[in-house]
Short mmCIF file of C-alpha atoms and ligand atoms in Angstrom, two decimals:
data_model
loop_
_atom_site.label_atom_id
_atom_site.label_comp_id
_atom_site.label_asym_id
_atom_site.label_seq_id
_atom_site.Cartn_x
_atom_site.Cartn_y
_atom_site.Cartn_z
CA MET X 1 109.88 66.41 118.94
CA VAL X 2 106.51 65.08 117.90
CA ARG X 3 103.50 64.30 120.65
CA TYR X 4 100.74 62.26 120.03
CA ILE X 5 96.99 62.57 121.25
CA ASN X 6 95.58 58.89 121.61
CA VAL X 7 91.91 58.70 120.43
CA ARG X 8 89.58 55.62 120.98
CA SER X 9 86.52 55.82 118.57
CA LYS X 10 83.55 53.67 119.62
CA SER X 11 81.56 53.78 116.26
CA ARG X 12 82.03 53.36 112.74
CA ILE X 13 81.55 57.00 112.09
CA GLU X 14 82.39 59.44 114.79
CA PHE X 15 83.71 62.86 115.52
CA ILE X 16 85.66 63.19 118.47
CA ASP X 17 86.39 66.91 120.09
CA VAL X 18 90.06 66.78 120.66
CA THR X 19 90.17 70.78 121.54
CA GLY X 20 90.77 70.06 125.29
CA MET X 21 93.26 67.24 124.96
CA LEU X 22 95.33 69.63 122.37
CA GLN X 23 94.98 72.51 124.60
CA GLU X 24 96.42 70.32 127.42
CA THR X 25 99.27 69.23 125.07
CA VAL X 26 100.23 72.97 124.46
CA LYS X 27 100.20 73.76 127.97
CA GLU X 28 102.25 70.75 129.02
CA ALA X 29 104.77 71.69 126.14
CA GLY X 30 105.13 75.18 127.69
CA ILE X 31 104.28 76.78 124.20
CA LYS X 32 103.15 80.31 124.13
CA ASP X 33 103.47 81.47 120.49
CA SER X 34 103.75 79.01 117.59
CA VAL X 35 102.03 77.19 114.70
CA CYS X 36 100.79 73.80 115.91
CA TYR X 37 100.73 71.30 112.90
CA LEU X 38 98.15 68.28 113.48
CA TYR X 39 98.50 65.16 111.44
CA VAL X 40 96.38 62.01 111.34
CA PRO X 41 98.38 59.23 110.20
CA HIS X 42 95.58 56.93 109.26
CA THR X 43 93.93 56.33 105.92
CA THR X 44 90.32 56.08 107.13
CA ALA X 45 90.22 59.08 109.38
CA GLY X 46 90.65 62.71 109.20
CA ILE X 47 90.72 66.10 111.19
CA ILE X 48 88.51 69.16 110.81
CA ILE X 49 87.79 72.63 112.65
CA ASN X 50 84.21 73.20 112.76
CA GLU X 51 81.23 74.28 114.99
CA GLY X 52 81.55 72.68 118.52
CA ALA X 53 78.55 74.46 120.44
CA ASP X 54 75.72 72.27 118.32
CA PRO X 55 76.50 68.72 118.06
CA SER X 56 73.70 68.52 115.25
CA VAL X 57 76.14 70.25 113.03
CA GLN X 58 78.62 67.23 113.40
CA ARG X 59 75.62 64.89 112.62
CA ASP X 60 74.57 66.82 109.36
CA ILE X 61 78.30 66.85 108.29
CA GLN X 62 78.40 62.89 108.92
CA ASN X 63 75.05 62.59 107.14
CA THR X 64 76.02 64.50 104.12
CA LEU X 65 79.23 62.82 103.63
CA SER X 66 77.55 59.34 103.97
CA ARG X 67 75.03 60.45 101.25
CA LEU X 68 77.93 61.72 98.71
CA VAL X 69 79.98 58.72 99.60
CA PRO X 70 77.68 55.64 100.49
CA GLN X 71 79.17 52.64 102.19
CA ASP X 72 78.01 50.05 99.64
CA MET X 73 78.89 50.96 95.84
CA ASN X 74 80.81 49.08 93.39
CA TYR X 75 84.20 50.16 94.86
CA PHE X 76 87.41 48.55 93.22
CA HIS X 77 88.94 48.42 96.72
CA ARG X 78 87.56 45.24 98.35
CA GLU X 79 88.30 45.70 102.06
CA GLY X 80 84.65 47.04 102.69
CA ASN X 81 86.07 50.47 103.62
CA ALA X 82 86.45 52.18 100.42
CA ASP X 83 83.91 55.08 101.53
CA ALA X 84 86.03 55.73 104.52
CA HIS X 85 89.12 56.06 102.35
CA ILE X 86 87.28 58.54 100.26
CA LYS X 87 85.73 60.55 103.22
CA SER X 88 89.13 60.89 104.75
CA ALA X 89 90.56 62.19 101.43
CA LEU X 90 87.62 64.58 101.25
CA VAL X 91 88.12 66.20 104.80
CA GLY X 92 91.74 65.85 104.92
CA THR X 93 94.43 64.61 107.43
CA SER X 94 96.15 67.75 108.50
CA LEU X 95 95.43 71.16 110.22
CA ASN X 96 97.50 74.00 111.20
CA VAL X 97 96.31 76.01 114.48
CA ILE X 98 97.93 79.31 115.57
CA ILE X 99 98.79 79.25 119.35
CA ASP X 100 98.60 82.67 120.92
CA GLY X 101 99.59 83.41 124.35
CA GLY X 102 99.45 79.66 125.16
CA LYS X 103 95.98 79.07 123.68
CA LEU X 104 94.80 77.72 120.82
CA LEU X 105 93.42 80.41 118.21
CA LEU X 106 90.00 79.35 117.61
CA GLY X 107 86.66 81.01 116.77
CA THR X 108 84.09 81.30 119.50
CA TRP X 109 82.31 78.25 118.07
CA GLN X 110 85.11 76.46 116.65
CA SER X 111 86.50 72.92 117.92
CA ILE X 112 88.83 70.57 116.53
CA PHE X 113 87.40 67.19 115.67
CA PHE X 114 89.21 63.81 115.02
CA CYS X 115 87.02 62.33 112.23
CA GLU X 116 86.64 58.54 112.62
CA PHE X 117 85.20 56.80 109.33
CA ASP X 118 86.11 53.27 109.95
CA GLY X 119 85.83 52.53 113.34
CA PRO X 120 85.93 51.37 116.18
CA ARG X 121 89.53 51.68 116.55
CA HIS X 122 92.43 53.09 118.41
CA ARG X 123 93.83 56.17 116.54
CA ARG X 124 96.27 58.79 117.06
CA ILE X 125 96.99 62.51 116.05
CA ALA X 126 100.56 63.42 115.60
CA VAL X 127 101.26 66.97 117.06
CA LYS X 128 104.41 69.13 115.88
CA PHE X 129 104.86 72.85 117.07
CA ILE X 130 106.64 74.74 114.47
ZN1 ZN N 201 90.98 49.76 103.06
#
C-alpha cells in the first residue's frame, strides 16, 4: 500500500517542512519499526533532510542552488523550467527514513523538506513502509 502526502506550494521556489505530516502518516498507519521510503513523483521538485531549526539554512540552500543553476540560461529545454529540472536532479527525489518506536529517526536539528522548484503547484509525496 502506498500512502500520499499532499502539499501545495505557493512560490516558484519553496521548501515545505513535511516532518509533522509524515509523522502523522506513520501514526495513522500504526507503524512502529520500519523503514519509510519517500518518493516525489515530479520532475521539477525534490526532497531533502536538513536543518529545520533555523529557516535561514533553507534560504541559503535555495539561493546557492539558484546561483549554481540560474533560471535564465541557454537551456535546450524550452518550457522555461530547465533550471527546476536540474535542481530536482541535484537534490534527488527520494529518501529513506528509519522509524523507531513509532517515531521518525531524525537528528535534533533535522527536518524533512519537500523542495518546490517550479511552483506554485499541487504536489504529492508517495510514502511506502518497507
Ligand atoms: Zn520542463
